[in-house]
mmCIF file of C-alpha atoms in Angstrom:
data_model
loop_
_atom_site.group_PDB
_atom_site.id
_atom_site.type_symbol
_atom_site.label_atom_id
_atom_site.label_comp_id
_atom_site.label_asym_id
_atom_site.label_seq_id
_atom_site.Cartn_x
_atom_site.Cartn_y
_atom_site.Cartn_z
ATOM 1 C CA MET A 1 -12.036 38.539 85.207
ATOM 2 C CA ALA A 2 -13.324 41.340 87.331
ATOM 3 C CA THR A 3 -13.180 41.497 91.093
ATOM 4 C CA VAL A 4 -16.729 41.237 92.379
ATOM 5 C CA THR A 5 -18.067 44.214 94.318
ATOM 6 C CA VAL A 6 -21.251 44.589 96.329
ATOM 7 C CA ALA A 7 -22.420 47.404 94.034
ATOM 8 C CA ALA A 8 -22.685 45.046 91.039
ATOM 9 C CA ILE A 9 -22.674 41.677 92.781
ATOM 10 C CA ASN A 10 -25.108 39.814 90.493
ATOM 11 C CA GLU A 11 -23.658 41.008 87.198
ATOM 12 C CA GLU A 12 -20.033 40.547 88.227
ATOM 13 C CA ILE A 13 -20.554 37.061 89.682
ATOM 14 C CA TRP A 14 -22.373 36.024 86.496
ATOM 15 C CA ASN A 15 -19.612 37.502 84.308
ATOM 16 C CA ASN A 16 -16.927 35.598 86.221
ATOM 17 C CA PHE A 17 -18.738 32.284 85.789
ATOM 18 C CA TYR A 18 -19.407 33.051 82.123
ATOM 19 C CA SER A 19 -15.720 33.866 81.558
ATOM 20 C CA LEU A 20 -14.729 30.404 82.744
ATOM 21 C CA ILE A 21 -17.489 28.506 80.944
ATOM 22 C CA SER A 22 -17.235 30.434 77.668
ATOM 23 C CA GLY A 23 -14.333 28.230 76.620
ATOM 24 C CA LEU A 24 -16.548 25.131 76.376
ATOM 25 C CA THR A 25 -16.413 23.333 73.066
ATOM 26 C CA ASP A 26 -19.741 23.532 71.254
ATOM 27 C CA PRO A 27 -20.744 19.952 70.305
ATOM 28 C CA ALA A 28 -22.867 21.417 67.483
ATOM 29 C CA SER A 29 -19.750 23.137 66.054
ATOM 30 C CA ARG A 30 -21.616 26.409 65.498
ATOM 31 C CA THR A 31 -19.649 29.364 64.247
ATOM 32 C CA GLY A 32 -20.502 33.024 63.963
ATOM 33 C CA SER A 33 -23.021 34.908 66.030
ATOM 34 C CA PRO A 34 -25.342 32.358 67.699
ATOM 35 C CA LYS A 35 -24.801 32.540 71.434
ATOM 36 C CA TRP A 36 -25.255 29.140 72.979
ATOM 37 C CA ILE A 37 -24.101 30.075 76.506
ATOM 38 C CA VAL A 38 -26.783 32.407 77.865
ATOM 39 C CA SER A 39 -28.140 33.995 81.051
ATOM 40 C CA SER A 40 -31.676 32.692 80.530
ATOM 41 C CA PHE A 41 -33.400 30.338 78.153
ATOM 42 C CA PRO A 42 -33.851 32.205 74.859
ATOM 43 C CA ASP A 43 -37.097 34.137 74.419
ATOM 44 C CA THR A 44 -36.738 33.863 70.662
ATOM 45 C CA ASP A 45 -37.434 30.756 68.634
ATOM 46 C CA ILE A 46 -34.885 28.175 69.773
ATOM 47 C CA ASP A 47 -34.515 26.949 66.189
ATOM 48 C CA THR A 48 -32.591 30.138 65.364
ATOM 49 C CA ILE A 49 -29.984 29.235 67.988
ATOM 50 C CA GLY A 50 -30.236 25.463 68.038
ATOM 51 C CA TYR A 51 -29.206 23.005 70.718
ATOM 52 C CA PRO A 52 -27.351 22.557 72.948
ATOM 53 C CA VAL A 53 -27.837 25.675 75.062
ATOM 54 C CA VAL A 54 -25.982 26.267 78.325
ATOM 55 C CA GLU A 55 -27.908 28.534 80.679
ATOM 56 C CA ILE A 56 -26.089 30.268 83.551
ATOM 57 C CA SER A 57 -28.769 31.622 85.852
ATOM 58 C CA SER A 58 -28.515 34.870 87.732
ATOM 59 C CA PRO A 59 -26.901 34.121 91.100
ATOM 60 C CA ASN A 60 -28.952 33.857 94.268
ATOM 61 C CA VAL A 61 -27.322 36.002 96.932
ATOM 62 C CA GLU A 62 -28.235 35.810 100.594
ATOM 63 C CA PHE A 63 -27.791 39.290 101.934
ATOM 64 C CA SER A 64 -27.737 38.336 105.602
ATOM 65 C CA LYS A 65 -24.244 39.539 106.249
ATOM 66 C CA LEU A 66 -21.695 37.923 108.497
ATOM 67 C CA THR A 67 -18.627 40.088 109.071
ATOM 68 C CA PHE A 68 -15.264 38.346 109.111
ATOM 69 C CA ARG A 69 -11.900 40.147 109.098
ATOM 70 C CA LYS A 70 -13.393 43.431 107.885
ATOM 71 C CA LYS A 71 -15.277 41.683 105.078
ATOM 72 C CA ASN A 72 -18.984 40.992 104.679
ATOM 73 C CA VAL A 73 -19.611 37.350 103.836
ATOM 74 C CA TYR A 74 -22.492 36.574 101.459
ATOM 75 C CA SER A 75 -23.770 33.043 100.783
ATOM 76 C CA CYS A 76 -24.483 32.536 97.094
ATOM 77 C CA LYS A 77 -25.715 29.894 94.660
ATOM 78 C CA ILE A 78 -25.675 29.705 90.902
ATOM 79 C CA ARG A 79 -27.325 27.142 88.637
ATOM 80 C CA ILE A 80 -25.932 26.060 85.294
ATOM 81 C CA THR A 81 -28.277 24.073 83.053
ATOM 82 C CA VAL A 82 -27.506 22.246 79.823
ATOM 83 C CA HIS A 83 -30.473 21.977 77.420
ATOM 84 C CA THR A 84 -29.936 19.521 74.556
ATOM 85 C CA LYS A 85 -31.705 17.164 72.169
ATOM 86 C CA LYS A 86 -29.034 14.489 72.719
ATOM 87 C CA ALA A 87 -28.787 12.882 76.148
ATOM 88 C CA ALA A 88 -25.065 12.235 75.722
ATOM 89 C CA TYR A 89 -24.412 15.977 75.287
ATOM 90 C CA ALA A 90 -26.087 16.696 78.630
ATOM 91 C CA ASP A 91 -23.609 14.534 80.526
ATOM 92 C CA GLN A 92 -20.643 15.481 78.326
ATOM 93 C CA LEU A 93 -21.153 19.223 78.842
ATOM 94 C CA ALA A 94 -21.936 18.761 82.556
ATOM 95 C CA ASP A 95 -18.675 16.826 82.966
ATOM 96 C CA ASP A 96 -16.792 19.579 81.117
ATOM 97 C CA ILE A 97 -18.312 22.228 83.404
ATOM 98 C CA ILE A 98 -17.444 20.193 86.505
ATOM 99 C CA ALA A 99 -13.862 19.898 85.266
ATOM 100 C CA ILE A 100 -13.684 23.669 84.768
ATOM 101 C CA PHE A 101 -14.701 24.305 88.371
ATOM 102 C CA ASN A 102 -12.459 21.544 89.765
ATOM 103 C CA SER A 103 -9.409 23.164 88.187
ATOM 104 C CA SER A 104 -7.143 24.729 90.815
ATOM 105 C CA THR A 105 -6.230 27.447 88.306
ATOM 106 C CA ASN A 106 -9.891 28.411 87.878
ATOM 107 C CA LEU A 107 -10.564 28.192 91.620
ATOM 108 C CA ASN A 108 -7.643 30.577 92.174
ATOM 109 C CA THR A 109 -9.073 32.893 89.515
ATOM 110 C CA LEU A 110 -12.425 32.946 91.321
ATOM 111 C CA TYR A 111 -10.646 33.474 94.647
ATOM 112 C CA ALA A 112 -8.913 36.539 93.206
ATOM 113 C CA ALA A 113 -12.401 37.857 92.332
ATOM 114 C CA ASN A 114 -13.560 37.339 95.982
ATOM 115 C CA ILE A 115 -15.528 34.159 95.140
ATOM 116 C CA VAL A 116 -14.463 31.430 97.576
ATOM 117 C CA ARG A 117 -15.457 28.004 98.880
ATOM 118 C CA LEU A 118 -17.005 26.928 95.586
ATOM 119 C CA GLU A 119 -18.584 23.498 95.702
ATOM 120 C CA MET A 120 -21.183 21.682 93.681
ATOM 121 C CA SER A 121 -24.139 21.382 96.037
ATOM 122 C CA GLY A 122 -26.368 19.362 93.731
ATOM 123 C CA SER A 123 -27.308 18.253 90.263
ATOM 124 C CA ASP A 124 -30.440 17.013 88.594
ATOM 125 C CA TYR A 125 -31.624 15.675 85.283
ATOM 126 C CA THR A 126 -35.005 15.920 83.605
ATOM 127 C CA THR A 127 -36.593 15.745 80.188
ATOM 128 C CA VAL A 128 -39.218 18.085 78.783
ATOM 129 C CA ILE A 129 -41.090 18.333 75.504
ATOM 130 C CA ARG A 130 -40.437 21.665 73.796
ATOM 131 C CA ASN A 131 -41.884 22.399 70.332
ATOM 132 C CA GLY A 132 -42.489 18.669 69.861
ATOM 133 C CA ASN A 133 -38.851 17.774 70.692
ATOM 134 C CA LYS A 134 -37.652 15.768 73.672
ATOM 135 C CA ILE A 135 -35.133 17.991 75.470
ATOM 136 C CA HIS A 136 -32.682 16.672 78.055
ATOM 137 C CA GLU A 137 -31.830 19.115 80.842
ATOM 138 C CA LYS A 138 -28.912 18.610 83.210
ATOM 139 C CA SER A 139 -28.546 21.198 85.978
ATOM 140 C CA LEU A 140 -25.570 21.782 88.265
ATOM 141 C CA THR A 141 -25.967 23.959 91.346
ATOM 142 C CA TYR A 142 -22.877 25.554 92.856
ATOM 143 C CA SER A 143 -22.691 27.114 96.317
ATOM 144 C CA PHE A 144 -20.014 29.609 97.223
ATOM 145 C CA ARG A 145 -19.214 32.599 99.370
ATOM 146 C CA PHE A 146 -18.501 36.153 98.298
ATOM 147 C CA TYR A 147 -16.363 38.380 100.531
ATOM 148 C CA GLY A 148 -17.220 42.052 100.108
ATOM 149 C CA SER A 149 -15.548 45.010 101.776
ATOM 150 C CA VAL A 150 -17.194 46.524 104.817
ATOM 151 C CA SER A 151 -18.191 50.099 104.074
#
């Protein structure tokens, strides 16, 4: 995991979250090249990837800086959404993601990357019809702080 810097704040935050989530077990048992953990819902035909898909959105960073102990403090949020044809997978994968971010080892890893005070600030569930299929979507929103060096 890389330490997050202000110069590449969005990319590095996303990469740190992806590094932790990338170990999820794929309920569809896919092997090979299909990426099922992505930064945005696939633009290509979903049938080439299949379900479930875990989407880690680009982080929202509030750039109103508060300086604390020679560090700029940025308020951030990131949303992780599970898209699946099976309702049970939505909850199963959401529970697995929650467990990842409740792990003290993973919280310490994020802390080492300057990502602190991580907490789940909300979740929601919805269904949509996509290409004639009922898709279950479970979203988890995490709030956290990023401490960047004062230049």
